Coordinates of C-alpha atoms in Angstrom, one line a residue:
Chain M
M215 CA 14.3 70.7 1.0
I216 CA 16.5 69.6 -1.9
A217 CA 19.6 67.6 -0.8
V218 CA 22.7 67.9 -2.9
L219 CA 24.6 64.8 -2.1
D220 CA 28.1 65.5 -0.8
Y221 CA 30.0 62.3 -0.9
G222 CA 33.5 63.7 -0.9
I223 CA 34.3 64.6 -4.5
G224 CA 35.2 67.8 -6.4
N225 CA 33.3 71.0 -6.6
L226 CA 29.8 70.5 -5.3
R227 CA 29.4 73.9 -3.9
S228 CA 28.4 75.4 -7.3
A229 CA 25.4 73.0 -7.5
E230 CA 24.2 74.0 -4.1
K231 CA 24.7 77.8 -4.7
A232 CA 23.0 77.7 -8.1
L233 CA 19.9 76.0 -6.5
L234 CA 19.9 78.7 -3.8
K235 CA 20.2 81.3 -6.5
V236 CA 16.9 80.2 -8.1
G237 CA 15.2 80.2 -4.7
A238 CA 15.4 76.6 -3.7
D239 CA 15.8 75.4 -0.1
A240 CA 18.9 73.4 -1.0
R241 CA 21.8 72.2 1.1
L242 CA 24.9 70.0 0.8
V243 CA 24.2 66.8 2.7
T244 CA 26.7 64.3 3.9
D245 CA 24.5 62.2 6.2
P246 CA 22.3 59.5 4.5
D247 CA 19.6 59.9 7.2
E248 CA 19.3 63.6 6.5
A249 CA 19.3 63.0 2.8
A250 CA 16.5 60.5 3.2
L251 CA 14.3 63.3 4.6
A252 CA 14.7 65.5 1.6
D253 CA 11.9 66.2 -0.8
A254 CA 14.3 65.9 -3.8
I255 CA 17.8 64.8 -4.5
V256 CA 20.6 66.2 -6.6
L257 CA 23.4 63.8 -7.5
P258 CA 26.4 65.7 -8.8
G259 CA 29.5 63.9 -10.0
V260 CA 33.0 65.0 -11.3
G261 CA 36.0 62.9 -11.9
S262 CA 36.0 59.2 -12.9
F263 CA 33.0 56.9 -12.8
G264 CA 34.9 54.4 -10.6
A265 CA 36.0 57.1 -8.1
C266 CA 32.5 58.6 -7.9
V267 CA 30.7 55.2 -7.5
S268 CA 33.0 54.0 -4.7
A269 CA 32.8 57.4 -2.9
L270 CA 29.0 57.2 -3.2
R271 CA 28.9 53.7 -1.9
N272 CA 31.3 54.4 1.0
S273 CA 29.1 57.3 2.0
G274 CA 26.1 55.0 2.2
M275 CA 24.2 57.5 0.1
H276 CA 23.4 55.1 -2.7
H277 CA 20.5 53.7 -0.7
V278 CA 19.0 57.2 -0.6
L279 CA 18.9 57.1 -4.4
Y280 CA 17.2 53.7 -4.6
D281 CA 14.7 54.9 -2.1
A282 CA 14.1 58.1 -4.0
I283 CA 13.4 56.1 -7.2
A284 CA 11.0 53.8 -5.3
Q285 CA 9.2 56.7 -3.7
S286 CA 9.0 58.7 -7.0
K287 CA 11.0 61.6 -5.4
P288 CA 12.5 64.0 -7.9
L289 CA 16.1 63.2 -8.7
L290 CA 18.5 65.2 -10.8
G291 CA 21.8 63.5 -11.8
I292 CA 24.5 65.8 -13.2
C293 CA 27.4 64.6 -15.4
V294 CA 29.0 61.5 -13.7
G295 CA 25.9 61.7 -11.5
F296 CA 24.0 60.9 -14.7
Q297 CA 26.4 58.2 -15.8
M298 CA 26.3 56.5 -12.4
L299 CA 22.6 55.7 -13.0
F300 CA 23.7 53.0 -15.4
S301 CA 25.1 49.6 -14.4
E302 CA 28.6 50.1 -15.7
S303 CA 31.0 52.3 -17.6
E304 CA 33.8 51.6 -20.0
E305 CA 35.8 54.2 -18.0
S306 CA 36.0 51.9 -14.9
P307 CA 35.5 48.2 -16.0
G308 CA 34.3 46.0 -13.2
V309 CA 32.8 48.8 -11.1
A310 CA 29.1 48.4 -10.6
G311 CA 27.0 51.5 -11.1
L312 CA 23.6 52.0 -9.7
G313 CA 21.8 50.0 -12.4
I314 CA 18.8 52.4 -12.4
M315 CA 18.9 53.0 -16.2
D316 CA 19.4 50.5 -19.0
G317 CA 22.1 51.0 -21.5
A318 CA 25.8 51.7 -21.5
V319 CA 28.4 54.4 -20.7
L320 CA 31.0 54.4 -23.3
Q321 CA 33.9 56.6 -24.4
M322 CA 32.5 58.9 -27.1
P323 CA 33.4 57.5 -30.6
T324 CA 34.4 60.9 -32.0
K325 CA 37.2 62.4 -34.0
E326 CA 36.9 65.5 -31.8
K327 CA 39.2 66.1 -28.8
L328 CA 38.4 64.3 -25.6
P329 CA 37.2 65.5 -23.2
Q330 CA 34.5 67.5 -24.8
M331 CA 35.1 70.6 -22.6
Q332 CA 33.1 73.4 -24.0
W333 CA 29.7 75.0 -24.4
N334 CA 27.5 73.2 -26.9
R335 CA 24.0 73.7 -28.2
L336 CA 21.3 71.2 -27.5
N337 CA 18.7 69.8 -29.9
V338 CA 15.5 69.2 -27.9
L339 CA 13.6 66.0 -29.0
H340 CA 10.2 66.7 -27.5
P341 CA 9.9 70.5 -27.2
D342 CA 6.1 70.4 -26.6
T343 CA 6.1 68.0 -23.7
S344 CA 9.6 68.4 -22.1
L345 CA 9.3 70.0 -18.7
M346 CA 13.1 70.6 -18.9
F347 CA 13.2 72.4 -22.2
R348 CA 9.7 73.5 -23.1
N349 CA 9.4 76.9 -24.8
L350 CA 13.1 77.6 -24.9
K351 CA 14.6 79.4 -27.9
S352 CA 17.7 78.0 -29.6
E353 CA 20.0 80.7 -28.2
E354 CA 18.9 79.6 -24.7
L355 CA 20.0 76.0 -25.3
W356 CA 23.7 76.4 -24.8
F357 CA 25.1 74.4 -21.9
Y358 CA 28.6 73.6 -20.6
F359 CA 30.0 70.1 -21.0
V360 CA 33.1 68.4 -19.5
H361 CA 33.2 64.7 -20.3
S362 CA 35.0 62.0 -22.3
Y363 CA 32.4 59.2 -21.7
A364 CA 28.7 59.5 -22.5
A365 CA 25.5 57.6 -21.7
Y366 CA 23.9 55.4 -24.4
P367 CA 20.5 54.5 -23.2
I368 CA 18.9 51.5 -25.0
G369 CA 17.4 52.7 -28.3
G370 CA 19.6 55.7 -28.5
L371 CA 17.8 58.9 -29.4
E372 CA 14.6 56.9 -30.1
N373 CA 14.5 56.1 -26.3
P374 CA 11.5 58.2 -25.1
T375 CA 13.4 59.3 -22.0
V376 CA 16.1 61.1 -24.0
A377 CA 15.1 64.8 -23.8
A378 CA 18.0 66.4 -25.7
Y379 CA 21.2 65.7 -27.5
C380 CA 24.2 67.6 -28.8
D381 CA 26.5 67.1 -31.7
Y382 CA 30.2 66.3 -30.9
G383 CA 31.4 64.5 -34.0
G384 CA 28.2 62.4 -33.5
D385 CA 25.1 62.5 -31.5
V386 CA 25.6 62.7 -27.7
V387 CA 22.8 62.2 -25.2
A388 CA 22.7 65.5 -23.3
A389 CA 19.7 65.0 -21.0
I390 CA 17.0 62.5 -20.0
E391 CA 13.7 63.1 -18.5
S392 CA 11.6 60.1 -17.2
G393 CA 8.9 61.2 -14.8
C394 CA 10.7 62.1 -11.5
L395 CA 14.1 61.2 -12.9
W396 CA 16.0 64.0 -14.6
A397 CA 19.6 63.8 -15.6
T398 CA 22.0 66.0 -17.6
Q399 CA 25.4 65.2 -19.1
F400 CA 26.2 69.0 -19.0
H401 CA 26.6 71.1 -15.9
P402 CA 23.5 73.3 -15.4
E403 CA 25.3 74.9 -12.4
K404 CA 28.0 76.1 -14.8
S405 CA 25.8 77.1 -17.7
G406 CA 25.0 80.6 -16.8
T407 CA 21.5 81.8 -17.2
S408 CA 20.4 78.8 -19.3
G409 CA 21.6 76.5 -16.5
L410 CA 19.9 78.5 -13.8
A411 CA 16.7 78.4 -15.9
L412 CA 16.8 74.6 -16.0
L413 CA 17.5 74.3 -12.3
S414 CA 14.6 76.6 -11.7
R415 CA 12.3 74.3 -13.7
F416 CA 13.6 71.4 -11.6
V417 CA 12.8 73.3 -8.4
A418 CA 9.3 74.1 -9.7
F419 CA 8.8 70.4 -10.7
C420 CA 9.8 69.4 -7.1
E421 CA 7.3 71.8 -5.6
G422 CA 4.6 70.4 -7.9
V423 CA 5.4 66.8 -6.9
R424 CA 5.4 67.8 -3.2
Q425 CA 1.9 69.3 -3.3
Chain R
M46 CA 39.2 91.9 -0.6
G47 CA 41.5 91.4 -3.6
R48 CA 41.6 93.6 -6.7
V49 CA 41.9 92.9 -10.4
V50 CA 45.1 94.3 -11.9
K51 CA 46.5 94.2 -15.4
G52 CA 50.0 95.0 -16.5
T53 CA 52.1 95.3 -19.7
Q54 CA 54.6 92.5 -20.2
F55 CA 53.9 91.5 -16.6
V56 CA 54.9 94.9 -15.1
D57 CA 53.3 98.4 -14.6
L58 CA 50.2 97.0 -13.0
Q59 CA 47.0 99.0 -13.2
D60 CA 43.9 98.6 -11.1
A61 CA 41.0 97.2 -13.0
G62 CA 38.4 96.8 -10.3
D63 CA 36.7 94.4 -7.9
P64 CA 37.0 90.8 -9.0
V65 CA 33.5 89.7 -8.0
A66 CA 31.8 92.7 -9.6
L67 CA 33.8 92.2 -12.8
S68 CA 33.0 88.5 -12.9
K69 CA 29.3 89.2 -12.7
F70 CA 29.6 91.8 -15.4
Y71 CA 31.5 89.4 -17.7
E72 CA 29.0 86.6 -17.1
L73 CA 26.2 88.9 -17.9
H74 CA 27.9 90.1 -21.1
G75 CA 28.5 86.6 -22.4
A76 CA 31.9 85.4 -21.2
D77 CA 32.2 81.6 -21.6
E78 CA 34.7 81.1 -18.8
L79 CA 36.6 83.1 -16.2
V80 CA 40.3 82.7 -15.2
F81 CA 41.7 84.2 -12.0
L82 CA 45.5 84.2 -11.7
D83 CA 46.6 85.3 -8.2
I84 CA 49.8 87.3 -8.9
T85 CA 50.6 87.8 -5.2
A86 CA 50.2 84.2 -4.2
S87 CA 52.5 84.5 -1.1
S88 CA 51.4 82.3 1.6
D89 CA 50.0 85.0 3.9
E90 CA 47.9 86.3 1.1
R91 CA 46.4 83.0 0.1
K92 CA 43.3 83.6 2.1
T93 CA 42.4 86.5 -0.1
I94 CA 42.1 84.5 -3.3
V95 CA 40.1 81.8 -1.5
D96 CA 37.6 84.4 -0.3
V97 CA 37.4 85.9 -3.8
V98 CA 36.8 82.5 -5.4
R99 CA 34.2 81.6 -2.8
T100 CA 32.3 84.9 -3.2
T101 CA 32.5 84.7 -7.0
A102 CA 31.4 81.1 -7.1
D103 CA 28.4 82.0 -5.0
E104 CA 27.1 84.4 -7.6
V105 CA 28.7 83.5 -11.0
F106 CA 27.6 80.3 -12.7
I107 CA 30.1 79.8 -15.5
P108 CA 33.3 77.8 -15.4
L109 CA 36.0 79.3 -13.2
T110 CA 39.8 78.5 -13.4
V111 CA 42.0 79.6 -10.5
G112 CA 45.8 79.8 -10.6
G113 CA 48.7 81.3 -8.7
G114 CA 50.4 79.6 -5.9
I115 CA 49.0 76.1 -6.3
R116 CA 51.8 74.0 -5.0
S117 CA 50.1 70.8 -3.9
V118 CA 47.0 68.6 -4.2
A119 CA 45.8 70.2 -0.9
D120 CA 46.1 73.7 -2.5
A121 CA 44.1 72.5 -5.5
E122 CA 41.5 70.9 -3.3
I123 CA 41.0 74.2 -1.3
M124 CA 40.3 76.0 -4.6
L125 CA 37.9 73.3 -5.9
R126 CA 36.0 73.1 -2.6
S127 CA 35.8 76.9 -2.7
G128 CA 34.0 76.8 -6.0
A129 CA 36.7 76.7 -8.7
D130 CA 36.2 74.2 -11.5
K131 CA 39.8 74.0 -12.6
V132 CA 43.1 74.9 -11.2
A133 CA 46.0 76.4 -13.1
V134 CA 49.5 75.4 -12.1
N135 CA 52.6 77.2 -13.2
S136 CA 55.9 77.7 -11.3
A137 CA 55.3 74.8 -8.9
A138 CA 54.7 72.4 -11.7
I139 CA 57.9 73.4 -13.4
A140 CA 59.8 72.9 -10.1
R141 CA 58.1 69.6 -9.6
P142 CA 56.3 68.3 -12.7
D143 CA 54.6 65.4 -10.8
L144 CA 52.3 68.0 -9.3
I145 CA 50.4 67.8 -12.6
S146 CA 49.8 64.1 -12.4
E147 CA 49.0 64.2 -8.7
I148 CA 46.2 66.7 -9.3
A149 CA 45.0 65.0 -12.4
E150 CA 44.8 61.6 -10.7
R151 CA 42.9 63.0 -7.8
F152 CA 40.4 65.3 -9.6
G153 CA 40.7 64.3 -13.3
N154 CA 42.7 65.8 -16.2
Q155 CA 39.9 68.2 -17.0
C156 CA 40.6 70.0 -13.7
V157 CA 44.3 70.7 -14.5
V158 CA 45.2 73.7 -16.6
V159 CA 49.0 74.1 -17.1
A160 CA 49.7 77.8 -17.4
A161 CA 53.0 78.7 -19.1
D162 CA 54.5 82.1 -19.4
V163 CA 56.6 82.1 -22.6
K164 CA 59.2 84.6 -23.8
R165 CA 61.1 84.8 -27.0
G166 CA 64.8 84.5 -26.7
D167 CA 67.9 83.2 -28.5
V168 CA 67.9 79.7 -29.7
G169 CA 70.4 78.1 -27.5
Q170 CA 71.1 75.5 -24.8
S171 CA 68.0 76.2 -22.7
S172 CA 65.7 76.6 -25.7
C173 CA 65.9 74.9 -29.0
S174 CA 62.7 76.6 -30.3
G175 CA 63.6 80.1 -29.2
F176 CA 60.6 80.2 -26.9
E177 CA 61.5 79.9 -23.2
I178 CA 59.5 79.3 -20.1
Y179 CA 59.6 81.9 -17.3
T180 CA 58.3 81.4 -13.8
H181 CA 57.4 83.4 -10.7
G182 CA 55.2 85.8 -12.5
G183 CA 57.6 86.1 -15.4
R184 CA 60.6 87.1 -13.2
R185 CA 62.7 84.0 -13.6
P186 CA 63.8 82.1 -16.7
A187 CA 63.3 78.5 -16.1
G188 CA 65.9 77.3 -18.5
I189 CA 63.3 75.1 -20.2
D190 CA 62.1 75.1 -23.8
A191 CA 58.4 75.9 -24.1
L192 CA 57.7 73.1 -26.6
E193 CA 59.4 70.5 -24.5
W194 CA 57.5 71.7 -21.5
V195 CA 54.1 71.5 -23.0
K196 CA 54.8 68.0 -24.3
Q197 CA 55.8 66.9 -20.9
A198 CA 52.8 68.6 -19.3
E199 CA 50.4 66.8 -21.6
S200 CA 52.0 63.5 -20.9
L201 CA 51.6 64.1 -17.2
G202 CA 47.9 64.7 -17.5
A203 CA 47.4 68.4 -18.3
G204 CA 43.8 68.9 -19.4
E205 CA 44.4 72.3 -21.0
L206 CA 47.3 74.6 -21.7
L207 CA 47.1 78.4 -21.0
I208 CA 49.8 79.9 -23.1
T209 CA 50.7 83.5 -22.3
S210 CA 53.1 85.4 -24.5
M211 CA 55.1 87.6 -22.2
D212 CA 56.3 89.6 -25.2
R213 CA 52.7 90.4 -26.2
D214 CA 51.1 90.6 -22.8
G215 CA 49.3 93.9 -22.5
T216 CA 50.7 95.3 -25.7
K217 CA 47.6 94.9 -27.9
D218 CA 49.8 93.8 -30.8
G219 CA 47.9 90.5 -31.2
Y220 CA 48.5 87.0 -30.0
D221 CA 51.9 85.5 -30.8
I222 CA 50.6 83.4 -33.6
E223 CA 54.0 81.7 -34.3
L224 CA 54.2 80.6 -30.7
L225 CA 50.7 79.3 -30.6
T226 CA 51.0 77.5 -33.9
M227 CA 54.2 75.7 -32.7
I228 CA 52.4 74.7 -29.4
R229 CA 49.4 73.4 -31.4
E230 CA 51.7 71.3 -33.5
V231 CA 53.2 69.4 -30.6
T232 CA 50.2 68.8 -28.4
S233 CA 46.6 67.7 -28.8
V234 CA 45.1 69.1 -25.6
P235 CA 43.0 72.3 -25.8
V236 CA 45.1 75.5 -26.0
I237 CA 44.0 78.8 -24.5
A238 CA 45.6 81.7 -26.3
S239 CA 46.7 84.5 -24.0
G240 CA 48.6 87.8 -24.3
G241 CA 48.3 90.6 -26.8
V242 CA 44.8 91.0 -28.0
G243 CA 44.0 94.6 -29.0
T244 CA 41.5 94.3 -31.9
L245 CA 38.6 92.1 -33.0
E246 CA 40.8 90.8 -35.8
H247 CA 43.3 89.5 -33.2
F248 CA 40.6 87.2 -31.7
L249 CA 39.9 85.8 -35.2
E250 CA 43.6 85.2 -35.8
G251 CA 43.9 83.3 -32.5
A252 CA 41.0 81.0 -33.5
Q253 CA 41.9 80.6 -37.2
A254 CA 45.6 81.2 -37.8
A255 CA 46.7 79.8 -34.5
Q256 CA 43.9 77.2 -34.2
A257 CA 43.5 78.0 -30.5
D258 CA 40.6 76.3 -28.7
A259 CA 39.9 79.2 -26.4
L260 CA 40.7 82.9 -26.5
L261 CA 41.6 84.8 -23.4
A262 CA 41.7 88.5 -23.1
A263 CA 42.2 90.9 -20.2
S264 CA 43.2 94.5 -21.0
V265 CA 40.7 95.1 -23.7
F266 CA 37.8 93.9 -21.6
H267 CA 39.0 95.4 -18.2
F268 CA 39.5 98.8 -19.7
G269 CA 36.3 98.8 -21.8
Q270 CA 37.9 99.0 -25.2
I271 CA 36.1 95.9 -26.6
A272 CA 32.9 94.4 -25.4
I273 CA 32.5 90.6 -25.2
E274 CA 29.3 90.8 -27.3
E275 CA 31.3 92.5 -30.1
V276 CA 33.9 89.8 -30.1
K277 CA 31.2 87.1 -30.3
E278 CA 29.3 88.8 -33.1
Y279 CA 32.5 89.4 -35.0
L280 CA 33.6 85.7 -34.7
A281 CA 30.1 84.4 -35.6
S282 CA 30.0 86.7 -38.7
N283 CA 33.3 85.1 -39.7
G284 CA 31.8 81.6 -39.5
L285 CA 33.0 80.5 -36.1
G286 CA 30.6 78.6 -33.8
V287 CA 30.2 80.7 -30.7
R288 CA 27.6 80.7 -27.9
P289 CA 25.5 83.8 -28.7
P290 CA 25.5 86.5 -26.1
R291 CA 22.1 87.1 -24.5
T292 CA 20.2 89.9 -26.1

């Protein structure tokens, strides 16, 4: 079972429904004990970094994430669910993130409008080895973004965990892939067939890990 | 279940089909986003739109904006929990502008689309630009200038502006480029152009002459006169960056 963590923010229904659409046994989970039993975790996030982190901590579900990392359970962070993996964000100074990834979350230094609220095309960094993006054609690499802040892992695009980036008046990290930890700045659950294809790859990866 | 309808200048509504089936069709054919505007929006009919949003969001995986009858943070929350990604506010925000900031603070600016129905009139006391805001599905003049309203909406936290020209709505005469250009000049939030598209050239005018960030069309798609793929191919061949439709 894949647990989509429901910690009381925004539209989480789409993430659950998109996973169901690609054949996953997914459900919205509000109880940390139930989430701890899942084979894999999806951490969605919309709204501000601070609001998401405090809602997550209040729900007690942050422990589930640390346990998932320790147990090498597949984890997919989406949007602010990606940003929360870092220890802090410029959006909400003084609010401690999860500290699972090294780097910073900063407002995008771009002359373009903020938020970036559009479909954008990804550039895949390791097309031969990326489980997320292997063998996709460029017209299949359009995904939907809504964000003003972005993750800057240490080393930038040279960081081996960075799987893809997009251009928004500068390079923006769009996805990371580090063993069992996957995360996207875009919303796969809102990216039509491309998004469903990515979720389907995550589900297949989870099944592979479980066996 | 609700129906999709489309009028001309907000009246003479024609039936255009089942909203869920149409949504799936448009997603398949390359629509980048969908907008539902509930034009009944009386309290006893609210449940209908919630059901439509829910059923659509279960099967359609592109961004969905829902408007019509959003009067409170609680109304917005119901739509977002049902599967909408953004809510559009119109009459209720004009009656009580703080509604914009309340929804923006709770769910983020990116969630709040301020929809404005705009009609040309005389330059006068209620409108110094000659473009006036109407509410209640275009039935009531609000006595507010369109440019003043969008500036206020932006300052309160609107994440996007959906600007519908009532004069052009359903006419297929093209977007009101003058209106959209004036709106563009006074705000920096994304503008969705709406009302009047009848040809491929009109889409290009909306993007280039009016500098709109997003192009909305209803009639030409609902009644099969133009396919979304044609629009995208035409815009791409004119040098615009568009997500290619699936072949």
